[in-house]
Amino acid sequence: MELRFETRRSDSPWVDTVWTCTSEQVTAMTSVAGTCWGLVFWEQDGRAYTTITGPETRTGTAPVPEGAAFTGIDFAVGTSLRAMPTPALVDNGIVLPDTTRRTFRLDGERWETPGPDDAEALVEHLVRTGTVVRDPLVADVLRGHRPTVSGRTVERRFRAATGLTRGGVRQIERARRAAELLALGEPAADVVTKLDYFDESHLARALRSYIGRTAGQLREGSGGAIGLALDQRRTS
């Protein structure tokens, strides 16, 4: 009983990761907090589906279609759909109608369903037509640049583009990185130091809120199926 992930980073500034997943005798998983919105393409019993997923601010339990195969594109933080503001997608998802095994409909247009190697080509088309947009100020802030506008303006535009606060993004990304390190066998004390948690109790609370696992469960690989590629295959 498992979810089998393969995840790769993207060279596109519009894309965070591209991933594939298959489910084997899994009907539910622990969902994990995340900062990205995404497109997920999946098939089950010969039928095709497309879902828009939003950022998630907390862990929870999510159903998994048994025997399904997924391809997902997680878009970079700060990007958004022209027709669907990212704040409306937070802790939410939308199944798109009129999906076939070859195409899907988005923003009034029909697009070819991508495989994992075609993801960037699809994104390039979405960007070219203005279907996917981004706020350049958010990208600059994430790169550590200091904008000339006020902090209140930055926070307002950051929340409008991402559905999250800057602090929320930092906390979620830090917890996900902590989970990866613990799954690789790093001691909790070392993770606390490396990621600047106050102490192990602080780390434990973050894991409970955002990952749904204890440090021990992450080290042991226990706790059941989880929507995070920890010790699964990663490619560049």
PDB file of C-alpha atoms in Angstrom:
ATOM      1  CA  MET A   1       0.000   0.000   0.000  1.00  0.00           C
ATOM      2  CA  GLU A   2       1.808   3.132  -1.171  1.00  0.00           C
ATOM      3  CA  LEU A   3       1.995   6.221  -3.320  1.00  0.00           C
ATOM      4  CA  ARG A   4       4.947   6.093  -5.697  1.00  0.00           C
ATOM      5  CA  PHE A   5       6.295   9.556  -6.540  1.00  0.00           C
ATOM      6  CA  GLU A   6       8.858  10.775  -9.038  1.00  0.00           C
ATOM      7  CA  THR A   7       9.587  14.487  -8.791  1.00  0.00           C
ATOM      8  CA  ARG A   8      11.857  16.846 -10.687  1.00  0.00           C
ATOM      9  CA  ARG A   9      12.685  20.520 -10.440  1.00  0.00           C
ATOM     10  CA  SER A  10      12.044  22.703 -13.470  1.00  0.00           C
ATOM     11  CA  ASP A  11      14.255  25.198 -15.276  1.00  0.00           C
ATOM     12  CA  SER A  12      11.194  27.316 -16.040  1.00  0.00           C
ATOM     13  CA  PRO A  13      10.799  30.372 -13.769  1.00  0.00           C
ATOM     14  CA  TRP A  14       7.055  29.707 -13.899  1.00  0.00           C
ATOM     15  CA  VAL A  15       7.261  26.148 -12.556  1.00  0.00           C
ATOM     16  CA  ASP A  16       8.395  24.814  -9.190  1.00  0.00           C
ATOM     17  CA  THR A  17       8.242  21.051  -9.763  1.00  0.00           C
ATOM     18  CA  VAL A  18       6.820  18.462 -12.131  1.00  0.00           C
ATOM     19  CA  TRP A  19       5.816  15.125 -10.644  1.00  0.00           C
ATOM     20  CA  THR A  20       4.190  11.811 -11.367  1.00  0.00           C
ATOM     21  CA  CYS A  21       2.504   9.466  -8.935  1.00  0.00           C
ATOM     22  CA  THR A  22       0.766   6.129  -8.987  1.00  0.00           C
ATOM     23  CA  SER A  23      -1.424   4.759  -6.209  1.00  0.00           C
ATOM     24  CA  GLU A  24      -1.387   1.096  -5.275  1.00  0.00           C
ATOM     25  CA  GLN A  25      -4.095  -0.079  -2.866  1.00  0.00           C
ATOM     26  CA  VAL A  26      -4.288   3.402  -1.339  1.00  0.00           C
ATOM     27  CA  THR A  27      -7.635   5.075  -0.726  1.00  0.00           C
ATOM     28  CA  ALA A  28      -6.550   7.925   1.582  1.00  0.00           C
ATOM     29  CA  MET A  29      -3.394   9.848   2.382  1.00  0.00           C
ATOM     30  CA  THR A  30      -2.080  12.517   4.703  1.00  0.00           C
ATOM     31  CA  SER A  31      -2.143  15.760   2.764  1.00  0.00           C
ATOM     32  CA  VAL A  32       0.697  18.177   3.438  1.00  0.00           C
ATOM     33  CA  ALA A  33       0.726  21.974   3.546  1.00  0.00           C
ATOM     34  CA  GLY A  34       2.146  23.549   0.391  1.00  0.00           C
ATOM     35  CA  THR A  35       2.701  27.000  -1.076  1.00  0.00           C
ATOM     36  CA  CYS A  36       2.073  26.256  -4.763  1.00  0.00           C
ATOM     37  CA  TRP A  37      -1.044  26.036  -6.868  1.00  0.00           C
ATOM     38  CA  GLY A  38      -1.022  23.406  -9.559  1.00  0.00           C
ATOM     39  CA  LEU A  39      -2.582  21.454 -12.389  1.00  0.00           C
ATOM     40  CA  VAL A  40      -3.036  17.714 -11.877  1.00  0.00           C
ATOM     41  CA  PHE A  41      -3.884  15.344 -14.706  1.00  0.00           C
ATOM     42  CA  TRP A  42      -4.971  11.827 -13.781  1.00  0.00           C
ATOM     43  CA  GLU A  43      -6.564   8.716 -15.153  1.00  0.00           C
ATOM     44  CA  GLN A  44      -8.552   6.007 -13.457  1.00  0.00           C
ATOM     45  CA  ASP A  45     -10.382   3.100 -15.057  1.00  0.00           C
ATOM     46  CA  GLY A  46      -9.898   4.567 -18.512  1.00  0.00           C
ATOM     47  CA  ARG A  47     -11.329   7.993 -17.628  1.00  0.00           C
ATOM     48  CA  ALA A  48      -9.314  11.226 -17.607  1.00  0.00           C
ATOM     49  CA  TYR A  49      -9.578  14.130 -15.168  1.00  0.00           C
ATOM     50  CA  THR A  50      -7.950  17.525 -14.690  1.00  0.00           C
ATOM     51  CA  THR A  51      -7.876  19.341 -11.354  1.00  0.00           C
ATOM     52  CA  ILE A  52      -6.680  22.781 -10.300  1.00  0.00           C
ATOM     53  CA  THR A  53      -5.169  22.498  -6.832  1.00  0.00           C
ATOM     54  CA  GLY A  54      -4.514  25.397  -4.493  1.00  0.00           C
ATOM     55  CA  PRO A  55      -1.994  26.149  -1.766  1.00  0.00           C
ATOM     56  CA  GLU A  56      -2.687  24.275   1.454  1.00  0.00           C
ATOM     57  CA  THR A  57      -2.201  25.902   4.841  1.00  0.00           C
ATOM     58  CA  ARG A  58      -2.455  22.791   7.005  1.00  0.00           C
ATOM     59  CA  THR A  59      -2.231  19.040   7.008  1.00  0.00           C
ATOM     60  CA  GLY A  60      -5.264  16.792   6.751  1.00  0.00           C
ATOM     61  CA  THR A  61      -6.597  13.576   5.263  1.00  0.00           C
ATOM     62  CA  ALA A  62      -7.418  13.418   1.552  1.00  0.00           C
ATOM     63  CA  PRO A  63      -9.028  10.655  -0.536  1.00  0.00           C
ATOM     64  CA  VAL A  64      -6.916   8.954  -3.204  1.00  0.00           C
ATOM     65  CA  PRO A  65      -8.486   7.382  -6.298  1.00  0.00           C
ATOM     66  CA  GLU A  66      -7.286   3.774  -6.113  1.00  0.00           C
ATOM     67  CA  GLY A  67      -5.222   2.567  -9.053  1.00  0.00           C
ATOM     68  CA  ALA A  68      -4.894   6.068 -10.536  1.00  0.00           C
ATOM     69  CA  ALA A  69      -1.890   7.551 -12.359  1.00  0.00           C
ATOM     70  CA  PHE A  70      -1.151  11.251 -11.919  1.00  0.00           C
ATOM     71  CA  THR A  71       0.973  13.911 -13.612  1.00  0.00           C
ATOM     72  CA  GLY A  72       1.236  17.219 -11.768  1.00  0.00           C
ATOM     73  CA  ILE A  73       2.662  20.678 -12.385  1.00  0.00           C
ATOM     74  CA  ASP A  74       3.307  22.777  -9.282  1.00  0.00           C
ATOM     75  CA  PHE A  75       3.574  26.402 -10.376  1.00  0.00           C
ATOM     76  CA  ALA A  76       6.063  28.813  -8.841  1.00  0.00           C
ATOM     77  CA  VAL A  77       4.905  30.915  -5.908  1.00  0.00           C
ATOM     78  CA  GLY A  78       3.686  34.265  -7.214  1.00  0.00           C
ATOM     79  CA  THR A  79       2.181  32.920 -10.423  1.00  0.00           C
ATOM     80  CA  SER A  80      -1.571  32.676 -10.827  1.00  0.00           C
ATOM     81  CA  LEU A  81      -4.362  31.890 -13.247  1.00  0.00           C
ATOM     82  CA  ARG A  82      -5.874  34.904 -14.975  1.00  0.00           C
ATOM     83  CA  ALA A  83      -9.382  33.504 -14.544  1.00  0.00           C
ATOM     84  CA  MET A  84      -8.988  32.177 -10.986  1.00  0.00           C
ATOM     85  CA  PRO A  85      -7.311  34.285  -8.260  1.00  0.00           C
ATOM     86  CA  THR A  86      -5.028  32.121  -6.143  1.00  0.00           C
ATOM     87  CA  PRO A  87      -6.633  33.229  -2.827  1.00  0.00           C
ATOM     88  CA  ALA A  88      -9.835  31.525  -4.016  1.00  0.00           C
ATOM     89  CA  LEU A  89      -7.898  28.257  -4.364  1.00  0.00           C
ATOM     90  CA  VAL A  90      -6.346  28.156  -0.874  1.00  0.00           C
ATOM     91  CA  ASP A  91      -7.274  24.871   0.849  1.00  0.00           C
ATOM     92  CA  ASN A  92      -9.457  24.132  -2.147  1.00  0.00           C
ATOM     93  CA  GLY A  93      -9.452  22.471  -5.551  1.00  0.00           C
ATOM     94  CA  ILE A  94     -11.528  22.507  -8.723  1.00  0.00           C
ATOM     95  CA  VAL A  95     -12.159  19.597 -11.078  1.00  0.00           C
ATOM     96  CA  LEU A  96     -12.303  20.971 -14.621  1.00  0.00           C
ATOM     97  CA  PRO A  97     -15.178  19.769 -16.801  1.00  0.00           C
ATOM     98  CA  ASP A  98     -14.916  18.365 -20.314  1.00  0.00           C
ATOM     99  CA  THR A  99     -11.566  16.559 -19.931  1.00  0.00           C
ATOM    100  CA  THR A 100     -10.617  13.790 -22.338  1.00  0.00           C
ATOM    101  CA  ARG A 101      -7.537  11.561 -22.415  1.00  0.00           C
ATOM    102  CA  ARG A 102      -5.960  13.924 -24.968  1.00  0.00           C
ATOM    103  CA  THR A 103      -7.179  17.400 -24.040  1.00  0.00           C
ATOM    104  CA  PHE A 104      -8.572  19.557 -21.236  1.00  0.00           C
ATOM    105  CA  ARG A 105     -10.400  22.879 -21.142  1.00  0.00           C
ATOM    106  CA  LEU A 106      -9.030  25.871 -19.192  1.00  0.00           C
ATOM    107  CA  ASP A 107      -9.902  29.580 -19.364  1.00  0.00           C
ATOM    108  CA  GLY A 108     -12.167  29.031 -22.366  1.00  0.00           C
ATOM    109  CA  GLU A 109      -9.518  27.254 -24.452  1.00  0.00           C
ATOM    110  CA  ARG A 110      -8.780  23.596 -25.126  1.00  0.00           C
ATOM    111  CA  TRP A 111      -5.232  22.430 -24.416  1.00  0.00           C
ATOM    112  CA  GLU A 112      -3.360  19.210 -25.057  1.00  0.00           C
ATOM    113  CA  THR A 113      -2.917  17.129 -21.915  1.00  0.00           C
ATOM    114  CA  PRO A 114       0.823  16.964 -21.161  1.00  0.00           C
ATOM    115  CA  GLY A 115       3.021  14.122 -20.068  1.00  0.00           C
ATOM    116  CA  PRO A 116       5.765  14.833 -17.511  1.00  0.00           C
ATOM    117  CA  ASP A 117       8.238  15.732 -20.276  1.00  0.00           C
ATOM    118  CA  ASP A 118       5.796  18.141 -21.931  1.00  0.00           C
ATOM    119  CA  ALA A 119       4.917  20.189 -18.865  1.00  0.00           C
ATOM    120  CA  GLU A 120       7.113  23.193 -19.633  1.00  0.00           C
ATOM    121  CA  ALA A 121       5.841  23.355 -23.219  1.00  0.00           C
ATOM    122  CA  LEU A 122       2.271  23.570 -21.931  1.00  0.00           C
ATOM    123  CA  VAL A 123       3.227  26.234 -19.382  1.00  0.00           C
ATOM    124  CA  GLU A 124       4.969  28.262 -22.089  1.00  0.00           C
ATOM    125  CA  HIS A 125       1.737  28.284 -24.106  1.00  0.00           C
ATOM    126  CA  LEU A 126      -0.308  29.232 -21.034  1.00  0.00           C
ATOM    127  CA  VAL A 127       2.042  32.135 -20.316  1.00  0.00           C
ATOM    128  CA  ARG A 128       2.125  33.288 -23.942  1.00  0.00           C
ATOM    129  CA  THR A 129      -1.672  33.522 -24.078  1.00  0.00           C
ATOM    130  CA  GLY A 130      -1.897  35.274 -20.705  1.00  0.00           C
ATOM    131  CA  THR A 131      -3.729  32.361 -19.091  1.00  0.00           C
ATOM    132  CA  VAL A 132      -0.999  32.166 -16.423  1.00  0.00           C
ATOM    133  CA  VAL A 133       0.352  35.459 -15.062  1.00  0.00           C
ATOM    134  CA  ARG A 134       2.531  36.626 -12.177  1.00  0.00           C
ATOM    135  CA  ASP A 135       3.326  39.669 -10.065  1.00  0.00           C
ATOM    136  CA  PRO A 136       7.038  40.512 -10.614  1.00  0.00           C
ATOM    137  CA  LEU A 137       7.212  42.190  -7.205  1.00  0.00           C
ATOM    138  CA  VAL A 138       6.461  38.865  -5.499  1.00  0.00           C
ATOM    139  CA  ALA A 139       9.202  37.138  -7.473  1.00  0.00           C
ATOM    140  CA  ASP A 140      11.659  39.866  -6.470  1.00  0.00           C
ATOM    141  CA  VAL A 141      10.705  39.575  -2.785  1.00  0.00           C
ATOM    142  CA  LEU A 142      11.175  35.794  -2.876  1.00  0.00           C
ATOM    143  CA  ARG A 143      14.660  36.316  -4.329  1.00  0.00           C
ATOM    144  CA  GLY A 144      15.514  38.551  -1.378  1.00  0.00           C
ATOM    145  CA  HIS A 145      15.268  41.916  -3.144  1.00  0.00           C
ATOM    146  CA  ARG A 146      14.044  44.939  -1.224  1.00  0.00           C
ATOM    147  CA  PRO A 147      11.215  46.678  -3.080  1.00  0.00           C
ATOM    148  CA  THR A 148      10.795  50.437  -3.072  1.00  0.00           C
ATOM    149  CA  VAL A 149       7.114  50.265  -2.064  1.00  0.00           C
ATOM    150  CA  SER A 150       5.918  50.081   1.537  1.00  0.00           C
ATOM    151  CA  GLY A 151       5.827  46.875   3.548  1.00  0.00           C
ATOM    152  CA  ARG A 152       2.036  47.080   3.664  1.00  0.00           C
ATOM    153  CA  THR A 153       1.887  47.240  -0.137  1.00  0.00           C
ATOM    154  CA  VAL A 154       4.252  44.294  -0.434  1.00  0.00           C
ATOM    155  CA  GLU A 155       2.151  42.220   1.951  1.00  0.00           C
ATOM    156  CA  ARG A 156      -1.080  43.112   0.149  1.00  0.00           C
ATOM    157  CA  ARG A 157       0.313  42.202  -3.265  1.00  0.00           C
ATOM    158  CA  PHE A 158       1.965  39.068  -1.894  1.00  0.00           C
ATOM    159  CA  ARG A 159      -1.315  37.844  -0.430  1.00  0.00           C
ATOM    160  CA  ALA A 160      -3.230  38.761  -3.608  1.00  0.00           C
ATOM    161  CA  ALA A 161      -0.793  36.775  -5.776  1.00  0.00           C
ATOM    162  CA  THR A 162      -0.267  33.748  -3.534  1.00  0.00           C
ATOM    163  CA  GLY A 163      -3.221  33.585  -1.149  1.00  0.00           C
ATOM    164  CA  LEU A 164      -0.673  33.416   1.679  1.00  0.00           C
ATOM    165  CA  THR A 165       1.411  35.769   3.798  1.00  0.00           C
ATOM    166  CA  ARG A 166       5.191  35.913   3.413  1.00  0.00           C
ATOM    167  CA  GLY A 167       5.509  34.449   6.903  1.00  0.00           C
ATOM    168  CA  GLY A 168       3.128  31.636   6.025  1.00  0.00           C
ATOM    169  CA  VAL A 169       5.154  30.735   2.947  1.00  0.00           C
ATOM    170  CA  ARG A 170       8.364  30.638   4.989  1.00  0.00           C
ATOM    171  CA  GLN A 171       6.851  28.447   7.702  1.00  0.00           C
ATOM    172  CA  ILE A 172       5.366  25.924   5.261  1.00  0.00           C
ATOM    173  CA  GLU A 173       8.507  25.662   3.157  1.00  0.00           C
ATOM    174  CA  ARG A 174      10.662  25.267   6.272  1.00  0.00           C
ATOM    175  CA  ALA A 175       8.444  22.462   7.611  1.00  0.00           C
ATOM    176  CA  ARG A 176       8.553  20.631   4.275  1.00  0.00           C
ATOM    177  CA  ARG A 177      12.351  20.907   4.231  1.00  0.00           C
ATOM    178  CA  ALA A 178      12.492  19.629   7.813  1.00  0.00           C
ATOM    179  CA  ALA A 179      10.385  16.613   6.803  1.00  0.00           C
ATOM    180  CA  GLU A 180      12.766  15.847   3.928  1.00  0.00           C
ATOM    181  CA  LEU A 181      15.817  16.029   6.194  1.00  0.00           C
ATOM    182  CA  LEU A 182      14.250  13.852   8.878  1.00  0.00           C
ATOM    183  CA  ALA A 183      13.208  11.272   6.275  1.00  0.00           C
ATOM    184  CA  LEU A 184      16.858  11.156   5.170  1.00  0.00           C
ATOM    185  CA  GLY A 185      17.857  10.268   8.723  1.00  0.00           C
ATOM    186  CA  GLU A 186      19.073  13.578  10.131  1.00  0.00           C
ATOM    187  CA  PRO A 187      18.629  13.883  13.923  1.00  0.00           C
ATOM    188  CA  ALA A 188      15.909  16.266  15.044  1.00  0.00           C
ATOM    189  CA  ALA A 189      18.436  18.362  16.976  1.00  0.00           C
ATOM    190  CA  ASP A 190      20.459  18.928  13.802  1.00  0.00           C
ATOM    191  CA  VAL A 191      17.327  19.887  11.867  1.00  0.00           C
ATOM    192  CA  VAL A 192      16.432  22.400  14.589  1.00  0.00           C
ATOM    193  CA  THR A 193      19.836  24.046  14.227  1.00  0.00           C
ATOM    194  CA  LYS A 194      20.001  23.904  10.441  1.00  0.00           C
ATOM    195  CA  LEU A 195      16.538  25.395   9.897  1.00  0.00           C
ATOM    196  CA  ASP A 196      16.569  27.819  12.829  1.00  0.00           C
ATOM    197  CA  TYR A 197      13.748  26.364  14.896  1.00  0.00           C
ATOM    198  CA  PHE A 198      13.713  27.518  18.503  1.00  0.00           C
ATOM    199  CA  ASP A 199      13.896  23.967  19.897  1.00  0.00           C
ATOM    200  CA  GLU A 200      12.643  20.442  19.207  1.00  0.00           C
ATOM    201  CA  SER A 201       9.207  21.275  20.590  1.00  0.00           C
ATOM    202  CA  HIS A 202       8.934  24.105  18.069  1.00  0.00           C
ATOM    203  CA  LEU A 203       9.888  21.674  15.289  1.00  0.00           C
ATOM    204  CA  ALA A 204       7.364  19.115  16.530  1.00  0.00           C
ATOM    205  CA  ARG A 205       4.539  21.665  16.453  1.00  0.00           C
ATOM    206  CA  ALA A 206       5.424  22.688  12.908  1.00  0.00           C
ATOM    207  CA  LEU A 207       5.482  19.067  11.758  1.00  0.00           C
ATOM    208  CA  ARG A 208       2.138  18.399  13.414  1.00  0.00           C
ATOM    209  CA  SER A 209       0.528  21.473  11.811  1.00  0.00           C
ATOM    210  CA  TYR A 210       1.986  21.292   8.318  1.00  0.00           C
ATOM    211  CA  ILE A 211       3.138  17.694   7.689  1.00  0.00           C
ATOM    212  CA  GLY A 212       0.945  15.502   9.873  1.00  0.00           C
ATOM    213  CA  ARG A 213       3.856  13.378  11.078  1.00  0.00           C
ATOM    214  CA  THR A 214       6.193  13.213  14.052  1.00  0.00           C
ATOM    215  CA  ALA A 215       9.945  13.309  13.615  1.00  0.00           C
ATOM    216  CA  GLY A 216      10.070   9.613  14.521  1.00  0.00           C
ATOM    217  CA  GLN A 217       7.474   8.678  11.928  1.00  0.00           C
ATOM    218  CA  LEU A 218       9.382  10.567   9.250  1.00  0.00           C
ATOM    219  CA  ARG A 219      12.634   8.790  10.139  1.00  0.00           C
ATOM    220  CA  GLU A 220      10.917   5.393  10.183  1.00  0.00           C
ATOM    221  CA  GLY A 221       8.760   5.985   7.115  1.00  0.00           C
ATOM    222  CA  SER A 222       5.661   5.062   9.117  1.00  0.00           C
ATOM    223  CA  GLY A 223       2.223   6.600   9.374  1.00  0.00           C
ATOM    224  CA  GLY A 224       0.775   5.514   6.033  1.00  0.00           C
ATOM    225  CA  ALA A 225       0.579   7.198   2.648  1.00  0.00           C
ATOM    226  CA  ILE A 226       1.592  10.860   2.524  1.00  0.00           C
ATOM    227  CA  GLY A 227       1.361  13.434  -0.256  1.00  0.00           C
ATOM    228  CA  LEU A 228       5.028  14.359  -0.157  1.00  0.00           C
ATOM    229  CA  ALA A 229       7.976  12.878  -2.054  1.00  0.00           C
ATOM    230  CA  LEU A 230      10.333  12.151   0.844  1.00  0.00           C
ATOM    231  CA  ASP A 231      12.565   9.166   0.105  1.00  0.00           C
ATOM    232  CA  GLN A 232      11.008   8.743  -3.336  1.00  0.00           C
ATOM    233  CA  ARG A 233      12.872   9.172  -6.600  1.00  0.00           C
ATOM    234  CA  ARG A 234      13.886  12.741  -7.534  1.00  0.00           C
ATOM    235  CA  THR A 235      15.418  13.829 -10.819  1.00  0.00           C
ATOM    236  CA  SER A 236      16.866  17.146 -11.907  1.00  0.00           C
TER     237      SER A 236
END
